mmCIF file of C-alpha atoms in Angstrom:
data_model
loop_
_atom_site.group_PDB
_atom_site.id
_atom_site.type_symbol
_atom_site.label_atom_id
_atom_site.label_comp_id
_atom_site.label_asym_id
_atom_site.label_seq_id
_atom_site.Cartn_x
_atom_site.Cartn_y
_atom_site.Cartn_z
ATOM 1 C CA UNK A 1 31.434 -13.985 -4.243
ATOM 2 C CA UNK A 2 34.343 -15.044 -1.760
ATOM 3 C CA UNK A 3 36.357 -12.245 -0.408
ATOM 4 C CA UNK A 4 36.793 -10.368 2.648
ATOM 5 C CA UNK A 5 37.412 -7.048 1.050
ATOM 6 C CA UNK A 6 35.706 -5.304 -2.217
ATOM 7 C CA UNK A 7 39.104 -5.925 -3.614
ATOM 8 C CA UNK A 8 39.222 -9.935 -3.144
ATOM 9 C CA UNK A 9 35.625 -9.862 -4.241
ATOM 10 C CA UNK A 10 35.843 -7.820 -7.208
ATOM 11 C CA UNK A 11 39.441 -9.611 -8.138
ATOM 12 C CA UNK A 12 37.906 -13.075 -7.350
ATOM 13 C CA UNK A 13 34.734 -12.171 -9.971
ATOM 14 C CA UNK A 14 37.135 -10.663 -12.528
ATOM 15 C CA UNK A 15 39.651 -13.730 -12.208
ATOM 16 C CA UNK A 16 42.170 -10.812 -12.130
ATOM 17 C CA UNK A 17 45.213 -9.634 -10.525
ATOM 18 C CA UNK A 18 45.298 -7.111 -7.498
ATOM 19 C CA UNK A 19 45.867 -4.268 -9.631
ATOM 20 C CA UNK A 20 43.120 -4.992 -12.425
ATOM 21 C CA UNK A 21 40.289 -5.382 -9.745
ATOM 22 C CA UNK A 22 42.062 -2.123 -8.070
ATOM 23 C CA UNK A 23 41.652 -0.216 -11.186
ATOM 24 C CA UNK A 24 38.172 -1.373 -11.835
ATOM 25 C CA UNK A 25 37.301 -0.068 -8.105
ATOM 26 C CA UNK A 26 38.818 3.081 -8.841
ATOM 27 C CA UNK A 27 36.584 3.331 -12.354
ATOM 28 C CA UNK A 28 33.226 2.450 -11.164
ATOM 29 C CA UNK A 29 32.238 6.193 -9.890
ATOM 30 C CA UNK A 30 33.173 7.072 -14.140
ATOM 31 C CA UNK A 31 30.244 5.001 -15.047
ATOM 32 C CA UNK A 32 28.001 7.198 -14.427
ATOM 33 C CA UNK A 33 30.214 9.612 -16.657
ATOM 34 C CA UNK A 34 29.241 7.788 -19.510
ATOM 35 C CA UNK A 35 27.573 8.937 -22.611
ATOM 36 C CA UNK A 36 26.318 5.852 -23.388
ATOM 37 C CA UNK A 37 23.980 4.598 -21.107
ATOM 38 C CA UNK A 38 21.086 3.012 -21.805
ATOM 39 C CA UNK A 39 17.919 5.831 -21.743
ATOM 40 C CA UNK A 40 15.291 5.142 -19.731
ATOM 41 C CA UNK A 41 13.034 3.486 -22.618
ATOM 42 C CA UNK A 42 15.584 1.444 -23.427
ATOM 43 C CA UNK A 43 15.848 0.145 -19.767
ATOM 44 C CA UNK A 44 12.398 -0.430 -19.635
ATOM 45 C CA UNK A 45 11.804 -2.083 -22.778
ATOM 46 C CA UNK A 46 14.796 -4.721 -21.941
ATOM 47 C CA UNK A 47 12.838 -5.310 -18.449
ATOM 48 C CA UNK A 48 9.769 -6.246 -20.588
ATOM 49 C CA UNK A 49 11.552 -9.235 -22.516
ATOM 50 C CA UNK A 50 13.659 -10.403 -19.204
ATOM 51 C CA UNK A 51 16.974 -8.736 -19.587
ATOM 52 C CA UNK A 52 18.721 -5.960 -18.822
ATOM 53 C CA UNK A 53 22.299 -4.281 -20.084
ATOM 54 C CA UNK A 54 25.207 -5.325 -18.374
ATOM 55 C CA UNK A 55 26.080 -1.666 -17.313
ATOM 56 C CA UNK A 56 22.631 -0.972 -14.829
ATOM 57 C CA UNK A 57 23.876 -2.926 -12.034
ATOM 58 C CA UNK A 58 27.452 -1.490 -12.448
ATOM 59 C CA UNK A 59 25.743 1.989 -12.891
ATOM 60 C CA UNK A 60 23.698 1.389 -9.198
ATOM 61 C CA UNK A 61 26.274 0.344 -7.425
ATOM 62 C CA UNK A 62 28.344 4.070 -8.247
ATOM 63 C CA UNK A 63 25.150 6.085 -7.790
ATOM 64 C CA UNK A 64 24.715 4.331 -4.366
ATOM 65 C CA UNK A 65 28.450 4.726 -3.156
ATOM 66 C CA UNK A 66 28.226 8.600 -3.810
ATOM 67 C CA UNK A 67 25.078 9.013 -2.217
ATOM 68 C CA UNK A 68 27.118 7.647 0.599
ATOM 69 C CA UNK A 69 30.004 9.324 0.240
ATOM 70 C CA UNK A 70 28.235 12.810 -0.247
ATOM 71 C CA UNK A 71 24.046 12.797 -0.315
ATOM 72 C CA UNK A 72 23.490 15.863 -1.739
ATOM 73 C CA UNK A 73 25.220 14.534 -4.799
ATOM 74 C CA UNK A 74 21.924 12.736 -5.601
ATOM 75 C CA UNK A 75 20.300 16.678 -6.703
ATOM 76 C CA UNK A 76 23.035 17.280 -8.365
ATOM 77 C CA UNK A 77 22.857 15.481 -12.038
ATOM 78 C CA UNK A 78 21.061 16.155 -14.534
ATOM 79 C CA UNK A 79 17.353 14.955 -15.574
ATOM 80 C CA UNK A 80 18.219 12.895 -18.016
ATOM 81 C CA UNK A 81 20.546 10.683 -15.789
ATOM 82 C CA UNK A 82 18.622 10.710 -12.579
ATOM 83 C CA UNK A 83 15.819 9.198 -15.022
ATOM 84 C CA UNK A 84 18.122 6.533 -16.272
ATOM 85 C CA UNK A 85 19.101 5.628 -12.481
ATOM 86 C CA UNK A 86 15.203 5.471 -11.546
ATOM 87 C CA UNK A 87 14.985 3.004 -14.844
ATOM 88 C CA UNK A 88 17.491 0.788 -13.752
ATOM 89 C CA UNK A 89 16.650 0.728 -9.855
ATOM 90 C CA UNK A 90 12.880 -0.095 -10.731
ATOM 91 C CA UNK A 91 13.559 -2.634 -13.546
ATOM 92 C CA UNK A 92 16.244 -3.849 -11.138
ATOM 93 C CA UNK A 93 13.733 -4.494 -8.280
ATOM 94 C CA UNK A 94 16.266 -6.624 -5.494
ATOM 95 C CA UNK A 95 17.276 -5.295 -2.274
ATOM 96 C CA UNK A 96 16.261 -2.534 -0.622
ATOM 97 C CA UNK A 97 15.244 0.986 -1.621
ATOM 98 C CA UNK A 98 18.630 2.836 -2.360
ATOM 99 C CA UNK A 99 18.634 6.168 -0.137
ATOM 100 C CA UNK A 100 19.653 8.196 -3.647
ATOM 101 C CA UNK A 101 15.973 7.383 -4.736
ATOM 102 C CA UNK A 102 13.940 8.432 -1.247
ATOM 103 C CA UNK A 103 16.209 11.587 -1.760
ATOM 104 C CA UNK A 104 14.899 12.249 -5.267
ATOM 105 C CA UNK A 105 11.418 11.226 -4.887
ATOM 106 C CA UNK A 106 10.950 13.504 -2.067
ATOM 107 C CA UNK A 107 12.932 16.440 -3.527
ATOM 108 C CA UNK A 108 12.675 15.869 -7.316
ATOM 109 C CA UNK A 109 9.172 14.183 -7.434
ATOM 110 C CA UNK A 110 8.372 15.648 -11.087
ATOM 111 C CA UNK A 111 11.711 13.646 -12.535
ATOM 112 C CA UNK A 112 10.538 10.545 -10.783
ATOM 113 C CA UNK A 113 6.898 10.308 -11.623
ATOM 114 C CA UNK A 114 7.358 10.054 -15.353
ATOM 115 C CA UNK A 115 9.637 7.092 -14.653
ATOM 116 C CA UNK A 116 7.808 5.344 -12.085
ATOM 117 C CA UNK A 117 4.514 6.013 -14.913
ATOM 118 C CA UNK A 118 5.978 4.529 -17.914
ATOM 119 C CA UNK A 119 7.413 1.367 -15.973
ATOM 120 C CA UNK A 120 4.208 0.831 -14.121
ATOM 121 C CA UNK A 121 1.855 1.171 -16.853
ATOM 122 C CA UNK A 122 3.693 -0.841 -19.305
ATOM 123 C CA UNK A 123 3.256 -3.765 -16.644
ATOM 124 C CA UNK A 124 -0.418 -3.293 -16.260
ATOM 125 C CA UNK A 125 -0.910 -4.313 -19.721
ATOM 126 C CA UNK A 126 1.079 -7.456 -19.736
ATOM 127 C CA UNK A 127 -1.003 -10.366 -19.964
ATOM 128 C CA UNK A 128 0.826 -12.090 -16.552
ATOM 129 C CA UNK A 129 1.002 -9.840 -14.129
ATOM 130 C CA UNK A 130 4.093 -9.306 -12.110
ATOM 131 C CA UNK A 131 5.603 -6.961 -9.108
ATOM 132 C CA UNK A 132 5.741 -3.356 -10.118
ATOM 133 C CA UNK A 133 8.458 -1.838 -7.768
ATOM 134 C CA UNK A 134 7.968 0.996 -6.243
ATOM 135 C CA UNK A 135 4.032 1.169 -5.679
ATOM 136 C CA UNK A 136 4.401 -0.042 -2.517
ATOM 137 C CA UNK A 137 6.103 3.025 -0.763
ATOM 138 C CA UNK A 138 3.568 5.454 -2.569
ATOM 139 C CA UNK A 139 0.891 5.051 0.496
ATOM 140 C CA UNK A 140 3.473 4.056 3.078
ATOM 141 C CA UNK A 141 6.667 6.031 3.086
ATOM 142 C CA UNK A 142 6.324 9.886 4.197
ATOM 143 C CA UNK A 143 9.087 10.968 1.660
ATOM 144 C CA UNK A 144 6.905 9.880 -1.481
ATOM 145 C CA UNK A 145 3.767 11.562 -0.366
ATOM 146 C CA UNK A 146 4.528 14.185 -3.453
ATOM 147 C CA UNK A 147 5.613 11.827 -6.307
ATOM 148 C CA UNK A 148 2.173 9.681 -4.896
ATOM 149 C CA UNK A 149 0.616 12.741 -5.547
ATOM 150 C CA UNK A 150 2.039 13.383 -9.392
ATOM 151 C CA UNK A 151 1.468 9.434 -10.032
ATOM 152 C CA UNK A 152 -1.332 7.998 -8.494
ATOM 153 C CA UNK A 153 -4.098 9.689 -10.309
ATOM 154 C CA UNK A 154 -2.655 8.079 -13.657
ATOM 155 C CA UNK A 155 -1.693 4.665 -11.717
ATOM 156 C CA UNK A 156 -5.419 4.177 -10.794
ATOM 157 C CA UNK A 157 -7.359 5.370 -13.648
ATOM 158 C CA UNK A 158 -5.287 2.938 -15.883
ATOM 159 C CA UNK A 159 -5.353 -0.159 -13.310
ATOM 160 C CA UNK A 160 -6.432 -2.515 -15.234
ATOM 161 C CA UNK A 161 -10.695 -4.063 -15.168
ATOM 162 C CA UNK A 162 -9.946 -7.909 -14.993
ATOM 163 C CA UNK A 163 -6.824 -7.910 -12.910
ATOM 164 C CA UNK A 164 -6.131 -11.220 -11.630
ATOM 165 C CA UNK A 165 -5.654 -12.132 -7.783
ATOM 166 C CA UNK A 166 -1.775 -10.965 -7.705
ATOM 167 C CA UNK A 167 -2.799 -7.305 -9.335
ATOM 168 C CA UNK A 168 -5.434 -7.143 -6.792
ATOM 169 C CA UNK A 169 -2.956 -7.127 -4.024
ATOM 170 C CA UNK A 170 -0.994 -4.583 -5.419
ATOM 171 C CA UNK A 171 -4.334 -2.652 -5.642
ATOM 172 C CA UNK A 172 -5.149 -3.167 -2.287
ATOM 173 C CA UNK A 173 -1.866 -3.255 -0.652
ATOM 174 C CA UNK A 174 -0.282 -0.437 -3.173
ATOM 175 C CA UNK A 175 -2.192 1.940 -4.770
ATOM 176 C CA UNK A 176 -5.952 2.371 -2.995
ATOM 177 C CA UNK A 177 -3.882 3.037 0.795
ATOM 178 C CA UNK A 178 -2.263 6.216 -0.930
ATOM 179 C CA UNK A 179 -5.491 7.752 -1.533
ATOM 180 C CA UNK A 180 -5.363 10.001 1.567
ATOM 181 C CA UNK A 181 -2.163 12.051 -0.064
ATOM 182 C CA UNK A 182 -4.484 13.281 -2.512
ATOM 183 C CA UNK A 183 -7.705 15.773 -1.745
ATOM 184 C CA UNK A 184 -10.509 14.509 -0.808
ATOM 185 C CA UNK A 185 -12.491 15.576 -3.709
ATOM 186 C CA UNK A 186 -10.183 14.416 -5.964
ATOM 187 C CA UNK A 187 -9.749 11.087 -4.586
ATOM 188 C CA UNK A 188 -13.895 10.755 -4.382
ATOM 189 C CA UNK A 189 -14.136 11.683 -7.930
ATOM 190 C CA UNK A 190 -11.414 8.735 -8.983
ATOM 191 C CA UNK A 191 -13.125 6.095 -6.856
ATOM 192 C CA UNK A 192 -16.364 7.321 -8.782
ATOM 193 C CA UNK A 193 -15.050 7.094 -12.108
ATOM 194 C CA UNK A 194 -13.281 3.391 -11.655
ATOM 195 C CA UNK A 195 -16.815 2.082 -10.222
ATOM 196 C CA UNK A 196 -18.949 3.652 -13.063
ATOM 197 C CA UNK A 197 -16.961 0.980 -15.239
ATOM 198 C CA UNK A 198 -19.740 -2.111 -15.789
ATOM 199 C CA UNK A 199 -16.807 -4.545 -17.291
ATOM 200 C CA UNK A 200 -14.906 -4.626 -13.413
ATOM 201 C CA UNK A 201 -14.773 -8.110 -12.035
ATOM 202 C CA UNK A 202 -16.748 -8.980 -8.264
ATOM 203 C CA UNK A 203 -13.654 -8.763 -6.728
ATOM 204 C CA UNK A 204 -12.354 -5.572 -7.859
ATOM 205 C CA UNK A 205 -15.140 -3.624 -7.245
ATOM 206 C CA UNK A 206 -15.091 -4.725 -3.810
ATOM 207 C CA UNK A 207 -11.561 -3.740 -3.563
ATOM 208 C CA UNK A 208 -12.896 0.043 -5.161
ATOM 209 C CA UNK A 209 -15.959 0.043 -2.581
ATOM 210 C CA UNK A 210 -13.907 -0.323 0.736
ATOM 211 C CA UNK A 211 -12.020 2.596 -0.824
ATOM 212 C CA UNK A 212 -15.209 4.914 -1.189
ATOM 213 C CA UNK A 213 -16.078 3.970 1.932
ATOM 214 C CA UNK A 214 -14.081 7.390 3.681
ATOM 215 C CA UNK A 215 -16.239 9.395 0.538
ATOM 216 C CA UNK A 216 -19.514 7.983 0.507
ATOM 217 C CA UNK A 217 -21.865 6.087 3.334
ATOM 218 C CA UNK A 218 -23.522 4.417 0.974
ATOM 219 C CA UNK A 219 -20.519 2.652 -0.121
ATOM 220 C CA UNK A 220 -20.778 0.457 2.805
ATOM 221 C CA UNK A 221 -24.661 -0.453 1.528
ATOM 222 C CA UNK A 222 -23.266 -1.227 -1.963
ATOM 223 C CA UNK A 223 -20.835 -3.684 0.259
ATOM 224 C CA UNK A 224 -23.132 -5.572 1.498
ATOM 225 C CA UNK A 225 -25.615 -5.896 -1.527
ATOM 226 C CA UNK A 226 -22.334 -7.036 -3.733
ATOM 227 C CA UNK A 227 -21.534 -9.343 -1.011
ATOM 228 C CA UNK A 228 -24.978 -10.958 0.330
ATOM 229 C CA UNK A 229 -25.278 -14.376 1.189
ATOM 230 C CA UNK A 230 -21.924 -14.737 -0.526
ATOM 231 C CA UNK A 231 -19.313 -16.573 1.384
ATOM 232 C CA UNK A 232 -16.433 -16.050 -1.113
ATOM 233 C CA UNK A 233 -16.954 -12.344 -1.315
ATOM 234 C CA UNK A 234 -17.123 -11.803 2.011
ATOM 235 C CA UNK A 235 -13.247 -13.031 2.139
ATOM 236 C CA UNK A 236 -12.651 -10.709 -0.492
ATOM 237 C CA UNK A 237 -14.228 -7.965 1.530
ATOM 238 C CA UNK A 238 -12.456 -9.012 4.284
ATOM 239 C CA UNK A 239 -9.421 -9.042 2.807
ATOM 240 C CA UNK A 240 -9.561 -5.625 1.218
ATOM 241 C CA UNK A 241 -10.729 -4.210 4.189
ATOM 242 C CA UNK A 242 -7.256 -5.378 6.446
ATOM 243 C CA UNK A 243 -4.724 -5.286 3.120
ATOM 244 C CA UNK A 244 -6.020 -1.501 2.802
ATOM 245 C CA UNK A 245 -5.679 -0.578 6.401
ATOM 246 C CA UNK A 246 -8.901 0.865 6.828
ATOM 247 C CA UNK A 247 -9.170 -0.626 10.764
ATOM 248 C CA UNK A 248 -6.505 1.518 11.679
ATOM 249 C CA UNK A 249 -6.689 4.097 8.961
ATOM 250 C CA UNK A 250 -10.649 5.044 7.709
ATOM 251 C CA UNK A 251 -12.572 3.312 10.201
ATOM 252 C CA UNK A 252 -13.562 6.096 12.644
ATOM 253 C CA UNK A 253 -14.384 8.037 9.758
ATOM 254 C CA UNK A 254 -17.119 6.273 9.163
ATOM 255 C CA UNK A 255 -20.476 6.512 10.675
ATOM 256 C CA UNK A 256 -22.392 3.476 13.089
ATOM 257 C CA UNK A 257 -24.589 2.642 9.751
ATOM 258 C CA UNK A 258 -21.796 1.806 8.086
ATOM 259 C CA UNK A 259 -20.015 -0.458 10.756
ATOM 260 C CA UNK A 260 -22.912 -2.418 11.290
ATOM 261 C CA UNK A 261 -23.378 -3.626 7.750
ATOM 262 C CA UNK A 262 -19.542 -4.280 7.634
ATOM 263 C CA UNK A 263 -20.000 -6.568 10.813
ATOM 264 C CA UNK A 264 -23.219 -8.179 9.736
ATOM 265 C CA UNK A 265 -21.724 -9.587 6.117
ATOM 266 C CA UNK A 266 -18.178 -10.578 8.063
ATOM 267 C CA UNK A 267 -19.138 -11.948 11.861
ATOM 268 C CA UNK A 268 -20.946 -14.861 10.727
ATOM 269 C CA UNK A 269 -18.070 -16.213 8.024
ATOM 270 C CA UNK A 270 -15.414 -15.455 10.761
ATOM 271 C CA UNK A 271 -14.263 -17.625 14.174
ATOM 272 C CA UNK A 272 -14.140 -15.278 16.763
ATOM 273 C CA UNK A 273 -10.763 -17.450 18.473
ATOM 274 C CA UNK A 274 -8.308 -15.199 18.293
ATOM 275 C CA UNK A 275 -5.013 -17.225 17.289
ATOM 276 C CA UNK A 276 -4.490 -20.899 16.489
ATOM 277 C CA UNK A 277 -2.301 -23.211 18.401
ATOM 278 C CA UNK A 278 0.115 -23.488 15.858
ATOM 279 C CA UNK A 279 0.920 -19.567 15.876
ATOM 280 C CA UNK A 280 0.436 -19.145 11.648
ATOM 281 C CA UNK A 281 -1.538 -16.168 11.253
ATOM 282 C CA UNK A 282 -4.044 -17.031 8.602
ATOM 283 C CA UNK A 283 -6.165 -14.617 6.303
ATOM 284 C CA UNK A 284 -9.108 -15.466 8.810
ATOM 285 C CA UNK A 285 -7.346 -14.330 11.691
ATOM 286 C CA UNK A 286 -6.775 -10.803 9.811
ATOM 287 C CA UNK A 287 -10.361 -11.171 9.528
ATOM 288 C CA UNK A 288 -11.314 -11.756 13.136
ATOM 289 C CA UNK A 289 -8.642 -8.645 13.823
ATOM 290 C CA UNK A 290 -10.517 -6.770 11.441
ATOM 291 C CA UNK A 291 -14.126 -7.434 13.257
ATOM 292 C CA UNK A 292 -13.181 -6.971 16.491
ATOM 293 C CA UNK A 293 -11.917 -3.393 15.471
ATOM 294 C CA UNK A 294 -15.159 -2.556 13.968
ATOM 295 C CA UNK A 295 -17.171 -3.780 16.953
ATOM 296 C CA UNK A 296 -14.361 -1.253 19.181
ATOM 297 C CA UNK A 297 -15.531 1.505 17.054
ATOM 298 C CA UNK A 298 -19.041 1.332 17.599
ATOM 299 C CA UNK A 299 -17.765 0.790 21.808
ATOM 300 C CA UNK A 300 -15.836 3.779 21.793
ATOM 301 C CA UNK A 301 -18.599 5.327 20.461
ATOM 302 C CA UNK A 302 -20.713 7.514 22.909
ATOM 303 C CA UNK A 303 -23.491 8.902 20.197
ATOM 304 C CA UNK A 304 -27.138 7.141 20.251
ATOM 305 C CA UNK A 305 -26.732 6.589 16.155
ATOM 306 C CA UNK A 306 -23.870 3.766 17.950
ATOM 307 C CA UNK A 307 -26.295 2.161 20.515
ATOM 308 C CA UNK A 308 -28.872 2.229 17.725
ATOM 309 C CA UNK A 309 -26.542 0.130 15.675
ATOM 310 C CA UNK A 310 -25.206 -2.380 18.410
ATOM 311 C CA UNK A 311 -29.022 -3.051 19.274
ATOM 312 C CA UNK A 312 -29.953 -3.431 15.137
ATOM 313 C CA UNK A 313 -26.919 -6.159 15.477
ATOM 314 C CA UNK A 314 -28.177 -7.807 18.077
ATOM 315 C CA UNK A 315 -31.758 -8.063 16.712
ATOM 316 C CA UNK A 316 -29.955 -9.695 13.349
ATOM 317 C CA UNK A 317 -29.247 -13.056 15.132
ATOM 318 C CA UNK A 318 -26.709 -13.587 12.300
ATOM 319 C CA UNK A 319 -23.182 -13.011 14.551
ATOM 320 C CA UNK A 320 -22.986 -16.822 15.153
ATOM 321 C CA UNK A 321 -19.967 -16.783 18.128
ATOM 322 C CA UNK A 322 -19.619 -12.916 17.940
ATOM 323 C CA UNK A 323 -22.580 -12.557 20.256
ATOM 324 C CA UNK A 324 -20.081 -12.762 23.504
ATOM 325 C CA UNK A 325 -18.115 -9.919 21.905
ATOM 326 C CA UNK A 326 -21.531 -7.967 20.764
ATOM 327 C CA UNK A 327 -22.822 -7.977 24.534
ATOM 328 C CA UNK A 328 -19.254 -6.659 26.028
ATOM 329 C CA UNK A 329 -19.591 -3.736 23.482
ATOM 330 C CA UNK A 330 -23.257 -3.050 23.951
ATOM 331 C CA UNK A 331 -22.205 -2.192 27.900
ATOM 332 C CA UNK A 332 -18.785 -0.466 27.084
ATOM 333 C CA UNK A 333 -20.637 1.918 24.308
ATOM 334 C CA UNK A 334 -23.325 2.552 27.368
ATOM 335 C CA UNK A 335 -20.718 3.180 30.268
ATOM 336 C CA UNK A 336 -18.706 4.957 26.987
ATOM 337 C CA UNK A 337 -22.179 7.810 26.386
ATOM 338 C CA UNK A 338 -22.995 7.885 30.288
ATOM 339 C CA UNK A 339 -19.027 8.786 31.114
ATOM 340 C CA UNK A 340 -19.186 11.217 27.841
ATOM 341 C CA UNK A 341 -22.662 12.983 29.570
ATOM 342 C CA UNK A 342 -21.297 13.371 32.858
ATOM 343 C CA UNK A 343 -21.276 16.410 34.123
ATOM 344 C CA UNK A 344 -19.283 17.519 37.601
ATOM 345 C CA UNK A 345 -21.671 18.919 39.841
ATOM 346 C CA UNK A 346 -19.738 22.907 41.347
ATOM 347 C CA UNK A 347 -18.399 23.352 44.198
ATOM 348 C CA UNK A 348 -21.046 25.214 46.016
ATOM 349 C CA UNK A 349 -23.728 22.283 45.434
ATOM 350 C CA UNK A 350 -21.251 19.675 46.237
ATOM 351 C CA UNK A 351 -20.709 21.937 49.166
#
């Protein structure tokens, strides 16, 4: 829209005079004063055929200028409404997160949930799957680490069995990185239940196994039985294993055993160059990133179980141009245990 102001835009869009677009200015923050909006089922089911009502966007736009004009207005309304506003912003899905949701999914978390629940799970069962907003900030964003924990639970155990490549990434990118908001033993005992299904695709149950591996070591031997000689599920490993975060989020969790499988089913698929000439950063280069932070962790490392598994690497003859990198951590993880066992002589003996 051409304008300068809100009142050339809004009179330009309207075809109006000055004081028409003035008065409609003056009427947006009545919107949401309505008794007429549509409910939040209503919202949703219009999102599932393409459309929406003409109102959401008009309804937004006052919820977000009196979150601006006065925050603590977002606490104020009533269930009902703040569940049509979460309807519209999620169907809505453009621009950035409004600040009048981070407010209420931080502070009114049980409102939310139900919301984000019923407009996330209808999507899972469409045939062509799509974004689902929202399930990105549950394992990112520290002010939705308690409507992750009302949601996620329910998000998981319905993800769907034979989700195609885009669902995956919401898996592995969305959902399986919020784990850690829930406990332990209740995040083990999901991961469990998805992988007891036998009708999961290869590539999910990758996706589910670089999940257990914080829960169980012998995820990481599942790994590399699923994967084997493989070349296309070792990408998929690979992938899950960066889109997750588990380099910089789960990996010194878990033990040497478990590292060296990891390396020896991704070193010999992956060119140990660190960036191309051309500067694109590539899935494989993700890769490389993510083997050259395994092979740190068993460096930094100063426990025998370590050494044991550097040497058992070495002795596989399968890390193609990795062996460079393998030798410079076999003699930092042995300067890494001699520094860790030194012991300062006292004073009187040095004396």
């Amino acid at each position: 829209l051409r304008g300068d102001t809100p009142l050339q835009r809004v009179r330009n869009l309207l075809v109006s005079d000055e004081a028409t677009a003035q008065a409609t200015i003056d009427a947006l923050p009545l919107v949401l004063a309505r008794n007429d909006l549509p409910t939040m089922d209503e919202a949703i089911a219009a999102e599932a055929k393409s459309k929406h009502f003409y109102i959401q966007p008009a309804a937004l736009l006052a919820a977000r200028l009196a979150f601006e004009r006065d925050p603590s207005v977002a606490l104020q309304r009533s269930e009902a409404l703040v569940q049509r506003l979460v309807a519209y912003y999620l169907t809505d899905g453009t621009g950035d997160m409004p600040g009048w949701y981070r407010e209420l999914a931080q502070r009114r978390p049980e409102w939310v949930a139900p919301v984000l629940l019923t407009y996330s799970l209808a999507k899972f069962k469409r045939k062509a799957f799509q974004a689902i907003t929202g399930l990105w900030a549950l394992g990112s964003e520290t002010d939705h680490v308690a409507l992750a924990r009302l949601s996620l639970p329910q998000l998981l155990a319905a993800f769907p069995l034979r989700a195609g490549e885009q669902a995956l990434g919401t898996l592995n990118r969305s959902l399986l990185p919020a784990l850690p908001v829930l406990e332990d033993a209740q995040a083990a005992a999901i991961v469990r239940m998805k992988l007891r299904q036998t009708a999961m695709s290869a590539a999910q149950r990758i996706a589910w196994l670089v999940a257990d591996l914080p829960y169980r070591a012998k995820a990481a031997d599942e790994l590399a039985a699923l994967v084997g000689r493989n070349e296309r599920r070792a990408v998929l490993l690979g992938g899950a294993l960066h889109e997750q975060g588990t380099p910089g989020r789960v990996v010194q969790q878990l033990k040497p055993s478990s590292v060296r499988r990891l390396l020896e089913v991704l070193a010999p698929i992956t060119a140990s160059e660190r960036w191309r000439r051309d500067g694109i950063v590539t899935v494989a280069d993700d890769r490389g990133d993510t083997v050259r932070a395994l092979f740190s962790v068993l460096s930094s490392n100063p426990g025998a179980d370590a050494r044991d598994a550097l040497n058992s690497i070495e002795g596989s003859k399968g890390l193609g141009a990795w062996g460079d990198m393998l030798r410079y951590s076999l003699r930092t993880q042995h300067r890494t245990a001699r520094e860790a066992g030194f012991l300062a002589s006292p004073p009187r003996q040095v004396a």
